[in-house]
Short mmCIF file of C-alpha atoms in Angstrom, two decimals:
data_model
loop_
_atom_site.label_atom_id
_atom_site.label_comp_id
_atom_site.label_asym_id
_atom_site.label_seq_id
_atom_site.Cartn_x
_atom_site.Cartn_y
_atom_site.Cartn_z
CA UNK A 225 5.70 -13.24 -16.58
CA UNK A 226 2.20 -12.57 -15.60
CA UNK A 227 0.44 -9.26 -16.14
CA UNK A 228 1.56 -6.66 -13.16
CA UNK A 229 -1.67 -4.35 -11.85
CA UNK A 230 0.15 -1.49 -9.46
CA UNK A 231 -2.67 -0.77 -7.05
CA UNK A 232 -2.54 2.59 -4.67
CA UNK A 233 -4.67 4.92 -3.35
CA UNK A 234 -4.41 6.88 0.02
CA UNK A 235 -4.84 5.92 3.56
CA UNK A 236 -8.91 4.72 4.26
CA UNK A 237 -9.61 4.52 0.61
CA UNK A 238 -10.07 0.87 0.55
CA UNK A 239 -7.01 -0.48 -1.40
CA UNK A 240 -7.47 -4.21 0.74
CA UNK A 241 -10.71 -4.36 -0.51
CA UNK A 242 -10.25 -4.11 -3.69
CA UNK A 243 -6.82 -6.54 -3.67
CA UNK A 244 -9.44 -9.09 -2.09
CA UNK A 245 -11.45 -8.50 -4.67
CA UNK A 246 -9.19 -9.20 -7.47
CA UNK A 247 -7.83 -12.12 -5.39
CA UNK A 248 -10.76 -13.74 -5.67
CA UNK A 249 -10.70 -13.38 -9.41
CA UNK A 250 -7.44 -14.88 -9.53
CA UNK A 251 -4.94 -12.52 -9.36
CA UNK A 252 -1.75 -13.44 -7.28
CA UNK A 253 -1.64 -10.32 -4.41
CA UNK A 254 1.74 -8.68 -3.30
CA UNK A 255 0.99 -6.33 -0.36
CA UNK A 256 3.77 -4.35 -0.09
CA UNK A 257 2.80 -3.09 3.38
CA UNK A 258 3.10 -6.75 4.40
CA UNK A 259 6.45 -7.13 2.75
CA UNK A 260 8.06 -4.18 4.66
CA UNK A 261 6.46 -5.75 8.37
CA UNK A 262 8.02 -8.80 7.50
CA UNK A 263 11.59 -7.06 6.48
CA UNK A 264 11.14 -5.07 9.92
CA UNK A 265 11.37 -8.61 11.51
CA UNK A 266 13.85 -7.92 14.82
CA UNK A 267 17.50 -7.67 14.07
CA UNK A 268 16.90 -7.73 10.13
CA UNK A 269 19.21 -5.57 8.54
CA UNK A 270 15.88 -2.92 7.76
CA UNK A 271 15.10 -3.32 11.00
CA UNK A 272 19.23 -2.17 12.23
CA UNK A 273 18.67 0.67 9.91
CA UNK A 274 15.26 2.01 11.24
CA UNK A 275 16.57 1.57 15.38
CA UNK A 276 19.62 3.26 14.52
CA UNK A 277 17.78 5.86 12.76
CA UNK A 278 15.00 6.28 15.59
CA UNK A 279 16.55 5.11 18.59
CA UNK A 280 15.61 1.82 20.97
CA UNK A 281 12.17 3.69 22.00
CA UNK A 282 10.65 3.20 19.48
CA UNK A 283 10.86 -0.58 20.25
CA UNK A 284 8.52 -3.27 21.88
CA UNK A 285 9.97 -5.57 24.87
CA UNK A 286 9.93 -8.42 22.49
CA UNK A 287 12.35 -5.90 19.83
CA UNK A 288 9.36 -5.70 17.49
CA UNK A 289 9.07 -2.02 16.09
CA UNK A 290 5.67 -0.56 17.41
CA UNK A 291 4.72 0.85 14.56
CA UNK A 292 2.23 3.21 15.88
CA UNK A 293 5.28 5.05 18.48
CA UNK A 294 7.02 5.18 14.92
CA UNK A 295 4.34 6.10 13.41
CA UNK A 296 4.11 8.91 15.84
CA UNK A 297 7.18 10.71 15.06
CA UNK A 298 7.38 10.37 11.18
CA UNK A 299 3.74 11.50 10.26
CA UNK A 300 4.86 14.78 12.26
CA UNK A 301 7.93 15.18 11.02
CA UNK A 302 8.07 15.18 6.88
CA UNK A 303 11.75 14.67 7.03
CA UNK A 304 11.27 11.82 9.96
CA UNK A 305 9.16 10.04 7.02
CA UNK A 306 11.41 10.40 4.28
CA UNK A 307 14.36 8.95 6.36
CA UNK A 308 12.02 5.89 7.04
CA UNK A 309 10.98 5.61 3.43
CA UNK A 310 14.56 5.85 2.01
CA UNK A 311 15.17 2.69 4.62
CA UNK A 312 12.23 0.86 3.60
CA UNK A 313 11.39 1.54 -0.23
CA UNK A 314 14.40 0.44 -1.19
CA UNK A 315 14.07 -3.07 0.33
CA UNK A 316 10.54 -3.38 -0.25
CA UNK A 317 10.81 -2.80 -3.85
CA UNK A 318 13.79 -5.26 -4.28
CA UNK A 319 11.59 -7.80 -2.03
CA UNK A 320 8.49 -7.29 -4.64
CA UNK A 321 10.99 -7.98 -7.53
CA UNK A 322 11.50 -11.48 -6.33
CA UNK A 323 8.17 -12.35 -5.49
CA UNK A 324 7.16 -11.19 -8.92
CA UNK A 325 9.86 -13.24 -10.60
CA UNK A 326 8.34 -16.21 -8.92
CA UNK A 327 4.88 -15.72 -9.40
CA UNK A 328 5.58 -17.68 -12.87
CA UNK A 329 7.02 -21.08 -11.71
CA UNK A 330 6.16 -23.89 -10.71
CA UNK A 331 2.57 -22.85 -11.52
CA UNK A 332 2.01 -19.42 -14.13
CA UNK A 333 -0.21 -16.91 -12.44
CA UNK A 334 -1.89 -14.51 -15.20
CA UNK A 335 -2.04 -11.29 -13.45
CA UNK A 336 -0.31 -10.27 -10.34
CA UNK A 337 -1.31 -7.08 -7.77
CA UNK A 338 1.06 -4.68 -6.08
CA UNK A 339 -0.56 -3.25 -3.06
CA UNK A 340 1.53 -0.59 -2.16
CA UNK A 341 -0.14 2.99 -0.61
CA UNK A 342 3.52 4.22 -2.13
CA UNK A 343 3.15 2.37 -5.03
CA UNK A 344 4.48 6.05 -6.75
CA UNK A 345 6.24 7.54 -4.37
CA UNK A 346 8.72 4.55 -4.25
CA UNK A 347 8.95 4.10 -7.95
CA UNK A 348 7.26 0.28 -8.45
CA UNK A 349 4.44 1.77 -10.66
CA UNK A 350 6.85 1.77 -12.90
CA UNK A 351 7.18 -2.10 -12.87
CA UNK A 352 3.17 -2.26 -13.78
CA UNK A 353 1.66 -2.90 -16.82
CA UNK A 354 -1.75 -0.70 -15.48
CA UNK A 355 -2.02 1.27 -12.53
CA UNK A 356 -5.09 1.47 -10.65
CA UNK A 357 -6.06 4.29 -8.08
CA UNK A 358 -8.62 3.77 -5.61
CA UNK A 359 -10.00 6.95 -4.19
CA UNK A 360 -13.00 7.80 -1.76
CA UNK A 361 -14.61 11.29 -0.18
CA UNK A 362 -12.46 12.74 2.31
CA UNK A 363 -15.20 12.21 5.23
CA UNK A 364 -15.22 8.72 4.51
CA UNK A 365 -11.44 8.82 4.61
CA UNK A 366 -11.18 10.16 7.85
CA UNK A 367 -13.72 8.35 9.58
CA UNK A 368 -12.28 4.67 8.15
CA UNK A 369 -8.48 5.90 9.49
CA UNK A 370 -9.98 6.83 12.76
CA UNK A 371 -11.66 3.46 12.97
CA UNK A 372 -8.57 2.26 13.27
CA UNK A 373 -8.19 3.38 16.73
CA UNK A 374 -6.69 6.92 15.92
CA UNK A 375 -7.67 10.10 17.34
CA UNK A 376 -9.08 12.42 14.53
CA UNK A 377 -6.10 14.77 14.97
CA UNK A 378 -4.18 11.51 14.42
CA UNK A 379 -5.76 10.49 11.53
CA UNK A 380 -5.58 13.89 9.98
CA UNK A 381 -1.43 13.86 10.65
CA UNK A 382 -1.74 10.59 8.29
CA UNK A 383 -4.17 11.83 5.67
CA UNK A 384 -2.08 14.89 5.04
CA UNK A 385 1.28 13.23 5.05
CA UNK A 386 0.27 11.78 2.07
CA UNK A 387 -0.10 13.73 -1.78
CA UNK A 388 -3.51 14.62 -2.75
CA UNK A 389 -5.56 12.12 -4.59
CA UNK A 390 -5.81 13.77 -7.48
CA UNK A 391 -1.67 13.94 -8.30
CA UNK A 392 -2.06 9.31 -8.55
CA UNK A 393 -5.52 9.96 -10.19
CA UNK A 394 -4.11 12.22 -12.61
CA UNK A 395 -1.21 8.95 -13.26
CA UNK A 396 -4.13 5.99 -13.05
CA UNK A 397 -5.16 3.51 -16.10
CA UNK A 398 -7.85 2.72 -14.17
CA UNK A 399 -9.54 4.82 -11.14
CA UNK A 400 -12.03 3.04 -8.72
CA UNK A 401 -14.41 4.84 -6.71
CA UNK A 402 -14.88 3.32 -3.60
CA UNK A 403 -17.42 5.95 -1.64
CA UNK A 404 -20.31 3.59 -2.34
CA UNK A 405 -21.95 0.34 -1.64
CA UNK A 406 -19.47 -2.87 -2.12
CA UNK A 407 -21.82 -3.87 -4.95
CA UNK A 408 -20.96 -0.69 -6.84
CA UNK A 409 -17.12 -1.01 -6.22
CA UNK A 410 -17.13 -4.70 -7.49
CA UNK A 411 -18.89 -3.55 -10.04
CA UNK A 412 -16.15 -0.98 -11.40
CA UNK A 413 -13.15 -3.84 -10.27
CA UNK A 414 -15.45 -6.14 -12.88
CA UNK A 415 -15.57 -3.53 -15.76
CA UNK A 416 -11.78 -2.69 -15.06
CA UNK A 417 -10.57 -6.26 -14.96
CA UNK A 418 -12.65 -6.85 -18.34
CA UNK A 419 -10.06 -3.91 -20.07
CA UNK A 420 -6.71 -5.63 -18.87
CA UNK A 421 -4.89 -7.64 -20.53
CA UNK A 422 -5.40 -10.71 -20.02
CA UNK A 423 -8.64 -9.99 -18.76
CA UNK A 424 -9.14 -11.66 -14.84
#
């Protein structure tokens, strides 16, 4: 089975970045916010779970769930967003399983990446072999979540739905700063990649 880096970090702290990063050192990437899109596919049984949960307004005419109406009513409701998450973890995490268990046949990868901003909450760190945090300043937070097309009182309801930083820093193997240039990031991904095992 191939080596298992866990790989969180909050909202806007650059967690893509640094799976691309290791991607292009080799690693097989799992993004686990991909996974739970694809097992929101229309009339999946996740999907049945969340409509029934949320009610049909929450859907698109096509019956895709717009994420951003749902998005709306969980990151201002804390119990909204742990009835979501006990739908979703639980199939995401099973889903991750089976991609792992693959990720060794036909052809042996020798590290694999779980991208997961609830890497923790949902349990899979425990899966890893290392668990890397990536972490930024807070104004550099806010201002890459409202570049996403969120209002700043939007992007706020997101940052602070989520634990501090320092409660998955205080958890991490390996901690990467991303606040500065790319150079210095890939730089830190480099030195941390040297200290797995196998090293990428």
């Amino acid at each position: 089975p191939p080596y298992v880096i866990g790989l969180t970090g909050n909202i806007g702290c650059g967690k893509s970045t640094i799976a691309r990063m290791l991607a292009e050192r080799g690693a097989f990437v799992i993004d686990a916010d991909r996974v739970a899109h694809e097992l929101m596919a229309p009339h999946s049984p996740v999907w049945e779970r969340i409509v029934a949960g949320f009610g049909p307004g929450i859907l698109r005419p096509d019956d895709q769930i717009d994420r951003r109406a749902l998005g709306s009513i969980v990151f201002d409701d804390p119990a909204a967003l742990t009835r979501l998450e006990q739908i979703v973890h639980p199939a995401v995490v099973e889903r991750v399983e089976e991609m792992l268990r693959s990720s060794g046949a036909p052809m042996a990868v020798a590290m694999a990446v779980v991208e997961a901003i609830k890497l923790i909450e949902s349990g899979m760190h425990r899966r890893c072999d290392s668990l890397w945090v990536v972490t930024c300043q807070p104004e550099q937070q806010l201002e890459r979540v409202m570049g996403r097309g969120l209002s700043r009182e939007q992007a706020l309801a997101r940052i602070n739905a989520q634990p501090p930083q320092a409660e998955k820093v205080a958890l991490a193997d390996e901690v990467i700063d991303n606040s500065g240039s790319l150079e210095d990031t890939q730089r830190q991904v480099e030195e941390a990649s040297r200290r797995s095992q196998p090293p990428l």
